Amino acid sequence: MSVVVLPETAAAPVPAARRRRWPVVSIGIIVVFVLVALLAPLLSLADPYEQALRLRFRPPVWEDRGSWAHPLGTDRLGRDLLTRIVWGSRVSLAVGACAVLLASTIGAAVGLVAGYYGGRVDATLMRVTDATLSFPVILLALILAVTVGPSFGNVVIAISVILWARYARVVRGQVLTLMTLDFIAQARIAGAGAWRIITRHLLPNTLNTLVVLITLQVGYVIIVEASLSFLGAGIPPPTPAWGSMIAEGRDFVTSAWWVSFFPGLAILLVVLAFNLLGDWLRDTLDPKLRQL
Amino acid sequence: MSSVIDVRDLRTHIVTRWGTIKAVDGVSFALGEAETLGLVGESGSGKSMTCLSLVRLVPRPAARIVGGEVRLDGEDLLAKSDAEMQQIRGRKVAMILQDPMSSLNPVFSIGMQMREPLAMYHRLRGAAVTARAAELLAAVRIPSPETRLRAFPHQLSGGMRQRVVGAMAIAGPPRLLIADEPTTSLDLTIQAQYLGLLKELQQRHRFAMIFVTHNLGIVARTCDRVAVMYAGRIVEIGPVRRIFTEPAHPYTRALLESIPRFGARRERLTAIAGQPPDLASLGAGCAFAPRCPAAFERCATAPSETAIAPGHATRCWLHARA
């Protein structure tokens, strides 16, 4: 006699990918920064441009000479750091959003066209993409800054003009896979033209990947913008930008560390939040990891 | 009887690094209303390429239709502009492909996918489109069609999905339906159901049907006529009964002998000797000659088509009249 033990059917273990919770911390940080950036004019903070030379290099509130009037201290010109970081978030997030949206639009369009038409169109577009990927963003931004002068628009353009290539590559790769599937052939047989197939069948099927890439790239763009501003090729002073604030504090790091530290911390938090959110989105949206 | 589809001397070539392949090399056949042609042959014999040529969707730029005529109700499709051809696809010629798992767009519901071609074909809008879509699903025997319209492809079984594809194919309704191995990936029981459904739809809409398959059993059950393809050519074409009882071409005979039969226990299955031909380096003669048990000197030149009975023709020197 043998006893057959049937496996438990009800309590199947939940795969790890499904158990992952919402990335509350990342979303929280992003929401706080976005709200602060949007509401900056309403927060009744100090004027970010107001100089008070008597109050130069005030340390943050918990240090000896600190006060609640300037919770994070003041800079070389006596401007309130907290206020400048808040206003700086507008620059960073706006550049991040604009550059990523512009770049993803161009990149997705190029990738869709290259993947759909294939052949010579594909070869040409992909060579352009390769060339673009080999061009350093910083160099292009410096050239733009020198020739037309640094400005918000130029920073966005400089970043987008390089960044689209990544989207183009990824989208083209996806489209090549999709093109082998029968529903594309079936759509053609049903009388759909190139435009319809690209917009109705290919684009919607690449959206997941696009969303993941966009999220991951926001952090990267914020860092690039900060680097440009640090080098003086980004947002021109006196507009508060995190990168240029770090640059301003650079000469006083030993005596007034907070001038560079807090803008740097802001960059760290935002970029980390976007990267973690992007990772989570990838795990959740990637159909290869996801079980129904 | 005037034919719905009349293909004459269709030629499609594929340019590759190793030379030009004549994937479809002078194919001719005609089909009337509600008539079904079975297109059989080994992989790479040009069945699928023939079908794609009919709707002018050969993979460009490598493949090109280089000659012939495809007359649908008398109009030559090969002479149409690209825009006109787009109007014909789906509306007058529909096609069902092999893999139901990938033949629906995974990100849209069944309803959304069905509404799109319907709106395009019939200039319907709003609730009328939805009603028509539900009607089509009901026509392919999908239970509770209104609910199914909201389902996504991954929520349906393979058989269900293939029915949805069938529903979209008859939306025109088409004059010609090309079914490229539509049942290969379905369960056996579902296969029979699906074939029955296709025949029923054909009776209702009177469309001509081209049925591409490896499965001679399916041919026997569903087709009126059979065309056997080898190396891009139709080597034998005729009524289904004659092909099965009096096959003329040695290749057809070999194909029939390789089907396992119930009861014939002691007989071994005969495999066809040799490999399918390399289409890039075909000689001038009959392409089957190197594998043919009955080959003789004349096979070094290509045989032309010979009629051996009404509606039954073959390309073989054994049947050529001197």
XYZ file of C-alpha atoms in Angstrom:
614
model
C 0.000 0.000 0.000
C 1.261 3.371 -0.802
C -0.151 6.704 0.114
C -0.232 9.290 -2.590
C 0.281 12.764 -1.287
C -1.225 15.338 -3.550
C 0.539 18.663 -3.690
C -1.236 21.552 -2.063
C -3.030 23.378 -4.800
C -4.312 26.358 -2.880
C -1.191 27.752 -1.259
C 1.122 28.128 -4.238
C 3.986 30.454 -3.360
C 3.646 33.929 -4.814
C 6.598 34.723 -7.097
C 8.971 37.337 -5.720
C 8.281 39.803 -8.499
C 4.607 39.918 -7.557
C 5.185 40.389 -3.872
C 7.067 43.619 -4.412
C 5.132 46.472 -2.983
C 4.701 49.909 -4.404
C 7.944 51.862 -4.047
C 6.378 54.213 -1.520
C 9.607 55.988 -0.610
C 10.527 56.789 -4.212
C 7.052 57.950 -5.090
C 6.927 59.974 -1.856
C 10.191 61.776 -2.594
C 9.165 62.498 -6.178
C 5.728 63.750 -5.159
C 7.212 66.028 -2.488
C 9.742 67.522 -4.899
C 7.173 67.996 -7.650
C 4.696 69.639 -5.279
C 7.373 71.890 -3.818
C 8.521 72.869 -7.296
C 4.996 73.612 -8.488
C 3.999 75.494 -5.353
C 7.292 77.348 -4.826
C 5.773 80.816 -5.375
C 3.018 80.071 -2.818
C 5.241 78.726 -0.064
C 5.970 82.290 1.238
C 9.642 81.558 1.467
C 12.319 84.180 1.288
C 13.271 85.737 -2.053
C 15.852 83.429 -3.647
C 17.656 86.402 -5.157
C 17.690 88.608 -2.043
C 21.218 89.203 -0.881
C 22.085 90.019 2.728
C 25.802 90.408 2.981
C 25.642 90.715 6.751
C 24.192 87.201 6.899
C 26.788 85.492 4.683
C 27.657 81.854 5.367
C 25.132 81.309 8.131
C 25.294 77.587 9.059
C 22.220 75.348 9.234
C 19.916 75.615 12.217
C 21.508 72.879 14.340
C 24.969 74.425 14.237
C 26.173 77.013 16.769
C 25.358 80.201 14.874
C 22.352 78.753 13.068
C 18.818 80.106 13.287
C 15.318 79.114 12.130
C 15.358 82.123 9.827
C 17.671 80.121 7.565
C 17.130 76.408 8.339
C 19.774 75.189 5.897
C 21.982 78.248 6.220
C 22.963 80.914 3.699
C 25.487 81.175 0.869
C 28.305 83.527 -0.090
C 25.858 86.373 -0.748
C 23.665 85.688 2.251
C 20.857 84.121 0.206
C 18.711 81.535 1.949
C 19.804 78.018 0.854
C 16.478 76.267 1.471
C 14.689 78.809 -0.707
C 17.277 78.432 -3.456
C 17.065 74.637 -3.341
C 13.278 74.830 -3.606
C 13.512 77.160 -6.593
C 16.300 75.045 -8.023
C 14.022 72.007 -8.042
C 11.880 73.835 -10.600
C 14.875 74.032 -12.936
C 15.994 70.441 -12.440
C 12.547 68.891 -12.788
C 11.555 71.103 -15.712
C 14.743 70.292 -17.613
C 14.307 66.628 -16.753
C 10.712 66.503 -17.955
C 11.197 68.580 -21.112
C 14.405 66.885 -22.254
C 13.092 63.387 -21.627
C 9.779 64.054 -23.373
C 11.434 65.674 -26.373
C 14.090 62.967 -26.604
C 11.605 60.106 -26.242
C 9.300 61.563 -28.886
C 12.111 61.923 -31.422
C 13.676 58.622 -30.444
C 10.432 56.650 -30.556
C 9.581 58.100 -33.973
C 13.000 57.221 -35.369
C 12.911 53.746 -33.830
C 9.413 53.004 -35.150
C 10.243 54.148 -38.670
C 13.583 52.309 -38.734
C 12.094 49.082 -37.416
C 9.000 49.218 -39.609
C 10.630 50.003 -42.934
C 13.876 48.101 -42.342
C 16.422 47.850 -45.134
C 18.166 51.018 -46.146
C 15.963 53.293 -44.037
C 16.888 51.246 -40.989
C 20.596 51.148 -41.840
C 20.756 54.914 -42.378
C 18.823 55.821 -39.237
C 20.805 53.421 -37.090
C 24.136 54.799 -38.325
C 22.932 58.287 -37.374
C 21.898 56.889 -33.998
C 25.316 55.312 -33.470
C 27.039 58.554 -34.382
C 24.823 60.466 -31.961
C 25.500 58.039 -29.122
C 29.240 58.569 -29.534
C 28.946 62.349 -29.091
C 29.414 63.598 -25.500
C 26.465 65.608 -24.181
C 28.694 67.910 -22.167
C 30.743 68.847 -25.221
C 27.662 69.684 -27.282
C 26.209 71.742 -24.434
C 29.498 73.629 -24.046
C 29.536 74.383 -27.773
C 25.941 75.642 -27.589
C 26.688 77.682 -24.480
C 29.699 79.293 -26.123
C 28.058 79.998 -29.461
C 24.473 80.953 -28.547
C 24.832 81.483 -24.822
C 23.592 79.314 -21.971
C 19.831 79.189 -21.399
C 17.077 76.834 -20.315
C 16.113 76.084 -23.918
C 19.660 75.356 -24.984
C 20.201 72.939 -22.125
C 17.043 71.038 -23.068
C 18.046 70.987 -26.724
C 21.619 69.925 -26.026
C 20.445 67.005 -23.870
C 17.593 65.911 -26.155
C 19.714 66.042 -29.293
C 21.913 63.323 -27.811
C 19.478 61.445 -25.610
C 16.957 60.483 -28.344
C 19.393 57.930 -29.716
C 18.904 55.602 -26.740
C 15.152 55.609 -27.240
C 15.598 55.004 -30.957
C 17.744 51.924 -30.311
C 15.469 50.393 -27.725
C 12.254 51.073 -29.661
C 13.723 49.740 -32.909
C 14.741 46.546 -31.149
C 11.213 46.068 -29.850
C 9.681 46.843 -33.226
C 11.886 44.254 -34.930
C 10.533 41.601 -32.565
C 6.951 42.782 -33.002
C 7.226 42.779 -36.795
C 7.700 39.009 -36.803
C 4.423 38.463 -34.969
C 1.333 37.472 -36.913
C -0.851 40.325 -35.755
C 1.227 42.782 -37.767
C 0.876 40.584 -40.856
C -2.809 40.173 -40.060
C -3.244 43.941 -39.834
C -1.590 44.365 -43.217
C -3.800 41.729 -44.729
C -6.797 43.531 -43.253
C -5.783 46.570 -45.294
C -3.957 48.675 -42.703
C -1.364 51.119 -44.020
C 2.011 52.060 -42.582
C 0.644 54.882 -40.427
C -2.053 52.734 -38.873
C 0.288 49.856 -38.169
C 2.869 52.137 -36.589
C 0.453 54.111 -34.433
C -2.088 51.429 -33.555
C -0.017 48.273 -33.374
C 3.664 49.043 -32.900
C 3.615 52.128 -30.663
C 1.145 50.787 -28.061
C 3.206 47.624 -27.750
C 6.395 49.571 -27.018
C 4.809 51.925 -24.458
C 5.784 49.807 -21.438
C 9.421 49.902 -22.377
C 9.200 53.596 -23.164
C 7.711 54.404 -19.762
C 10.465 52.464 -17.973
C 13.191 54.116 -20.013
C 11.690 57.579 -19.537
C 11.604 57.156 -15.774
C 15.153 55.889 -15.625
C 16.361 58.695 -17.865
C 14.852 61.517 -15.792
C 17.479 60.893 -13.126
C 20.221 60.840 -15.717
C 19.055 64.100 -17.273
C 18.939 65.810 -13.879
C 22.557 64.811 -13.305
C 23.588 66.014 -16.760
C 21.826 69.333 -16.216
C 23.528 69.715 -12.834
C 26.902 68.961 -14.428
C 26.264 71.556 -17.127
C 25.204 74.160 -14.602
C 28.221 73.286 -12.507
C 30.440 73.973 -15.508
C 28.616 77.211 -16.263
C 27.178 75.862 -19.501
C 23.741 75.207 -18.071
C 21.193 77.492 -16.521
C 22.870 80.900 -16.219
C 23.097 82.535 -12.767
C 21.522 84.073 -10.806
C 18.682 81.601 -11.491
C 19.074 78.996 -8.760
C 20.074 75.617 -10.187
C 21.455 72.803 -8.071
C 24.545 72.357 -10.211
C 25.568 76.000 -10.132
C 24.871 76.157 -6.386
C 27.356 73.327 -5.830
C 29.834 75.215 -7.994
C 29.370 78.394 -5.975
C 30.086 76.613 -2.716
C 33.076 74.741 -4.103
C 35.690 77.269 -2.878
C 34.337 77.250 0.676
C 33.819 73.535 1.244
C 36.191 73.471 4.203
C 34.681 76.480 5.980
C 31.024 76.407 4.828
C 30.290 72.831 3.714
C 26.529 73.302 3.674
C 26.551 75.593 0.619
C 27.540 72.693 -1.651
C 26.241 69.841 0.456
C 22.497 70.522 0.445
C 22.077 71.033 -3.311
C 24.085 67.832 -3.760
C 21.813 66.013 -1.337
C 18.783 67.232 -3.274
C 20.240 65.833 -6.498
C 21.013 62.543 -4.804
C 17.500 62.153 -3.405
C 15.660 62.971 -6.621
C 17.886 60.881 -8.879
C 17.774 57.928 -6.505
C 13.993 58.162 -6.287
C 13.592 58.170 -10.075
C 16.021 55.290 -10.514
C 14.286 53.131 -7.913
C 10.897 53.923 -9.417
C 12.241 53.038 -12.861
C 13.598 49.721 -11.615
C 10.287 48.908 -10.032
C 8.408 49.820 -13.191
C 10.691 47.612 -15.221
C 10.040 44.651 -12.956
C 6.328 45.298 -13.042
C 5.778 46.173 -16.691
C 8.250 43.879 -18.385
C 6.044 41.148 -19.792
C 8.865 38.618 -19.588
C 9.038 38.838 -15.812
C 5.360 39.346 -15.257
C 2.936 36.511 -14.723
C -0.752 36.989 -15.260
C -19.003 29.381 -64.646
C -17.004 32.561 -64.154
C -14.244 32.242 -61.618
C -13.814 34.381 -58.513
C -10.066 34.150 -58.571
C -8.090 33.374 -61.685
C -4.317 33.147 -61.334
C -2.270 32.877 -64.500
C 1.431 32.201 -64.744
C 2.222 33.926 -61.430
C 5.935 34.357 -60.828
C 7.561 35.638 -57.644
C 11.316 35.803 -57.274
C 13.423 36.307 -54.187
C 16.844 37.836 -54.570
C 19.340 36.440 -52.077
C 23.076 36.464 -51.678
C 23.184 32.993 -53.225
C 21.202 33.865 -56.286
C 17.653 34.455 -57.407
C 15.136 31.976 -56.057
C 12.034 31.320 -58.121
C 9.745 30.879 -55.131
C 6.636 30.943 -57.285
C 7.367 29.829 -60.808
C 4.447 30.004 -63.192
C 1.542 29.090 -60.950
C -1.924 29.036 -62.534
C -5.281 28.032 -61.120
C -8.846 29.282 -60.972
C -11.539 28.991 -58.346
C -15.263 29.588 -58.513
C -17.731 30.728 -55.852
C -17.826 28.583 -52.708
C -15.085 26.399 -54.121
C -12.083 25.323 -52.058
C -8.596 24.637 -53.318
C -6.175 22.723 -51.128
C -2.601 23.835 -51.589
C -0.216 21.128 -50.405
C 3.508 20.558 -50.566
C 6.629 20.435 -48.440
C 7.922 23.438 -46.532
C 9.562 25.814 -48.930
C 7.597 24.601 -51.934
C 6.124 28.067 -52.421
C 2.662 27.657 -50.877
C 2.845 30.601 -48.537
C 4.694 32.732 -51.058
C 1.908 32.062 -53.565
C -0.677 33.237 -51.029
C 1.265 36.358 -50.120
C 1.670 37.115 -53.813
C -2.103 37.066 -54.265
C -2.487 39.943 -51.805
C 0.795 41.507 -52.913
C 2.383 41.301 -49.481
C 5.565 39.449 -50.374
C 8.436 40.476 -48.071
C 9.991 43.434 -49.795
C 12.501 44.379 -51.017
C 14.017 40.885 -51.394
C 10.931 39.303 -52.937
C 9.227 40.660 -56.012
C 6.294 39.552 -58.123
C 7.833 39.495 -61.570
C 4.976 38.368 -63.764
C 1.566 36.878 -64.286
C -1.989 37.875 -63.564
C -4.162 37.594 -60.479
C -7.740 38.251 -61.513
C -10.272 38.734 -58.745
C -13.741 38.887 -60.306
C -12.050 39.782 -63.543
C -9.872 42.624 -62.243
C -6.109 42.162 -62.311
C -4.806 42.795 -58.789
C -1.223 43.018 -59.975
C -2.138 46.090 -62.041
C -3.702 47.953 -59.102
C -2.054 50.870 -57.342
C -0.896 50.412 -53.741
C -3.793 52.506 -52.470
C -6.351 50.467 -54.419
C -4.733 47.286 -53.157
C -5.142 48.464 -49.556
C -8.869 48.831 -50.219
C -9.026 45.263 -51.510
C -7.137 43.640 -48.646
C -9.442 42.660 -45.840
C -12.523 43.713 -47.784
C -12.336 41.392 -50.778
C -9.452 39.096 -49.923
C -9.013 37.991 -46.336
C -6.439 35.733 -44.789
C -6.168 33.603 -41.672
C -2.667 32.873 -40.469
C -1.242 29.930 -38.628
C -0.519 31.124 -35.108
C -3.570 32.240 -33.134
C -1.359 33.102 -30.153
C 0.252 36.010 -31.947
C -2.354 36.997 -34.507
C -4.138 39.417 -32.183
C -2.663 42.611 -30.772
C -2.034 41.908 -27.065
C -2.647 45.462 -25.842
C -6.160 45.994 -27.167
C -9.407 44.271 -26.293
C -11.072 42.067 -28.883
C -13.737 44.722 -29.378
C -11.257 47.507 -30.047
C -9.404 45.394 -32.574
C -12.555 44.358 -34.375
C -14.057 47.822 -34.481
C -11.092 49.253 -36.314
C -11.347 47.314 -39.594
C -15.155 47.401 -39.404
C -15.206 51.166 -39.180
C -12.759 51.227 -42.056
C -14.664 48.817 -44.323
C -18.229 49.902 -43.762
C -17.972 53.497 -42.561
C -19.843 52.508 -39.433
C -19.637 54.478 -36.214
C -20.343 54.154 -32.505
C -22.866 51.578 -31.359
C -23.392 50.224 -34.885
C -19.761 49.068 -35.012
C -20.028 47.322 -31.671
C -23.242 45.626 -32.706
C -21.689 44.431 -35.948
C -18.602 43.145 -34.085
C -20.811 41.176 -31.683
C -22.762 39.805 -34.658
C -19.536 38.566 -36.259
C -18.418 36.898 -33.038
C -21.796 35.204 -32.828
C -21.361 34.040 -36.430
C -18.180 32.194 -35.446
C -20.031 30.627 -32.492
C -18.379 32.526 -29.690
C -20.679 32.363 -26.671
C -21.865 35.654 -25.123
C -20.190 37.828 -27.757
C -20.959 41.148 -26.033
C -18.909 40.087 -23.016
C -16.104 38.715 -25.167
C -15.706 42.068 -26.894
C -14.297 43.400 -23.652
C -11.854 40.493 -23.235
C -8.174 40.773 -24.048
C -6.447 38.207 -26.278
C -4.574 36.587 -23.387
C -7.895 35.763 -21.727
C -8.976 33.557 -24.637
C -7.861 30.079 -25.626
C -6.100 29.374 -28.901
C -9.271 28.049 -30.481
C -11.228 31.112 -29.368
C -8.605 33.450 -30.731
C -8.574 31.678 -34.063
C -12.351 32.142 -34.146
C -11.903 35.849 -33.500
C -9.431 35.980 -36.386
C -12.019 34.139 -38.476
C -14.681 36.656 -37.461
C -12.452 39.496 -38.582
C -11.709 37.702 -41.844
C -15.370 37.437 -42.804
C -16.073 41.074 -41.915
C -15.798 42.123 -45.569
C -17.369 39.687 -46.408
C -14.517 38.580 -48.661
C -14.705 37.052 -52.126
C -11.582 35.027 -51.425
C -10.413 33.660 -48.095
C -6.870 32.377 -47.819
C -6.331 30.082 -44.852
C -2.628 29.419 -44.259
C -2.559 26.334 -42.036
C -5.197 27.787 -39.718
C -5.591 24.646 -37.637
C -2.016 23.443 -37.227
C -1.690 24.809 -33.713
C -5.153 23.821 -32.490
C -6.184 20.720 -30.559
C -7.515 17.919 -32.711
C -11.107 18.233 -31.497
C -10.997 22.001 -31.952
C -9.495 21.509 -35.416
C -12.508 19.596 -36.650
C -14.865 22.201 -35.193
C -12.952 25.025 -36.778
C -12.894 23.375 -40.182
C -16.639 22.795 -39.947
C -17.095 26.446 -39.070
C -15.023 27.615 -42.035
C -17.062 25.456 -44.416
C -20.275 26.773 -42.917
C -19.138 30.381 -43.310
C -18.134 29.588 -46.859
C -21.587 28.231 -47.661
C -23.177 31.351 -46.220
C -20.956 33.928 -47.893
C -20.065 31.925 -51.029
C -16.405 32.968 -50.956
C -13.697 31.002 -52.707
C -11.173 29.504 -50.313
C -7.530 28.555 -50.629
C -6.512 26.146 -47.921
C -2.787 25.783 -47.339
C -1.851 22.715 -45.346
C 0.549 19.840 -44.772
C -2.290 17.663 -43.661
C -3.767 15.577 -46.467
C -6.523 14.348 -44.174
C -7.817 17.894 -43.869
C -7.579 18.296 -47.630
C -9.713 15.221 -48.195
C -12.368 16.570 -45.865
C -12.524 20.230 -46.798
C -11.335 20.787 -50.346
C -12.976 20.413 -53.734
C -9.730 20.528 -55.634
C -6.100 20.036 -54.753
C -2.953 21.639 -56.114
C 0.315 19.936 -55.234
C 3.300 22.271 -55.227
C 6.926 21.348 -55.616
C 9.812 23.808 -55.923
C 7.574 26.752 -56.775
C 5.465 24.946 -59.362
C 2.120 23.221 -59.289
C 3.084 19.706 -60.326
C -0.434 18.351 -60.207
C -3.871 19.877 -59.875
C -7.212 18.156 -59.961
C -10.451 17.231 -58.191
C -9.826 15.930 -54.700
C -11.267 12.487 -55.425
C -9.081 11.926 -58.479
C -5.932 13.124 -56.714
C -6.510 10.633 -53.929
C -7.545 7.720 -56.135
C -5.532 8.249 -59.293
C -2.563 10.468 -58.511
C -0.657 11.123 -61.708
C 2.590 12.729 -60.580
C 5.177 10.551 -58.812
C 5.518 13.238 -56.133
C 1.793 13.207 -55.368
C 1.914 9.435 -55.178
C 4.847 9.618 -52.783
C 3.022 12.172 -50.617
C -0.025 9.924 -50.370
C 2.092 6.894 -49.520
C 3.683 8.729 -46.628
C 0.340 9.070 -44.794
C -0.083 6.415 -42.103
C -3.261 4.394 -42.670
C -5.243 2.523 -40.116
C -5.309 -1.233 -40.735
C -2.360 -1.410 -43.104
C -0.238 -2.761 -40.298
C 2.467 -4.647 -42.054
C 3.218 -2.085 -44.688
C 5.993 0.314 -43.801
C 5.492 3.998 -44.361
C 7.345 5.169 -47.407
C 9.396 8.255 -46.921
C 10.311 10.316 -49.956
C 13.990 9.756 -50.666
C 16.401 12.664 -50.649
C 16.024 16.226 -49.499
C 13.755 19.017 -50.714
C 15.576 20.772 -53.547
C 17.834 23.765 -53.087
C 15.801 26.401 -54.852
C 18.834 28.563 -55.540
C 20.495 25.949 -57.724
C 17.709 24.277 -59.667
C 18.663 22.767 -62.988
C 16.731 23.160 -66.204
C 14.821 19.891 -65.857
C 12.018 18.625 -63.647
C 12.833 19.670 -60.072
C 11.614 16.361 -58.642
C 13.692 14.200 -60.977
C 16.611 13.673 -58.551
C 14.242 12.090 -56.010
C 11.879 10.483 -58.495
C 11.806 6.674 -58.712
C 10.488 6.886 -62.283
C 12.924 9.455 -63.665
C 14.246 8.911 -67.183
C 16.193 10.861 -69.816
C 13.447 13.279 -70.747
C 13.289 14.572 -67.164
C 16.429 16.602 -67.896
C 14.118 19.118 -69.596
C 11.223 20.709 -67.759
C 7.840 19.109 -68.534
C 4.931 21.391 -69.360
C 1.432 20.982 -68.023
C -0.585 18.176 -69.551
C -4.296 17.630 -69.052
C -5.039 13.988 -68.304
C -8.745 14.306 -67.491
C -11.235 17.180 -67.247
C -9.866 19.506 -64.559
C -6.924 17.213 -63.842
C -3.497 18.213 -65.077
C 0.096 17.387 -64.217
C 3.627 18.349 -65.119
C 5.304 15.029 -65.748
C 6.806 13.369 -68.817
C 5.147 10.081 -67.864
C 1.834 11.595 -68.884
C 2.959 13.743 -71.780
C 1.544 12.768 -75.112
C 4.328 12.247 -77.623
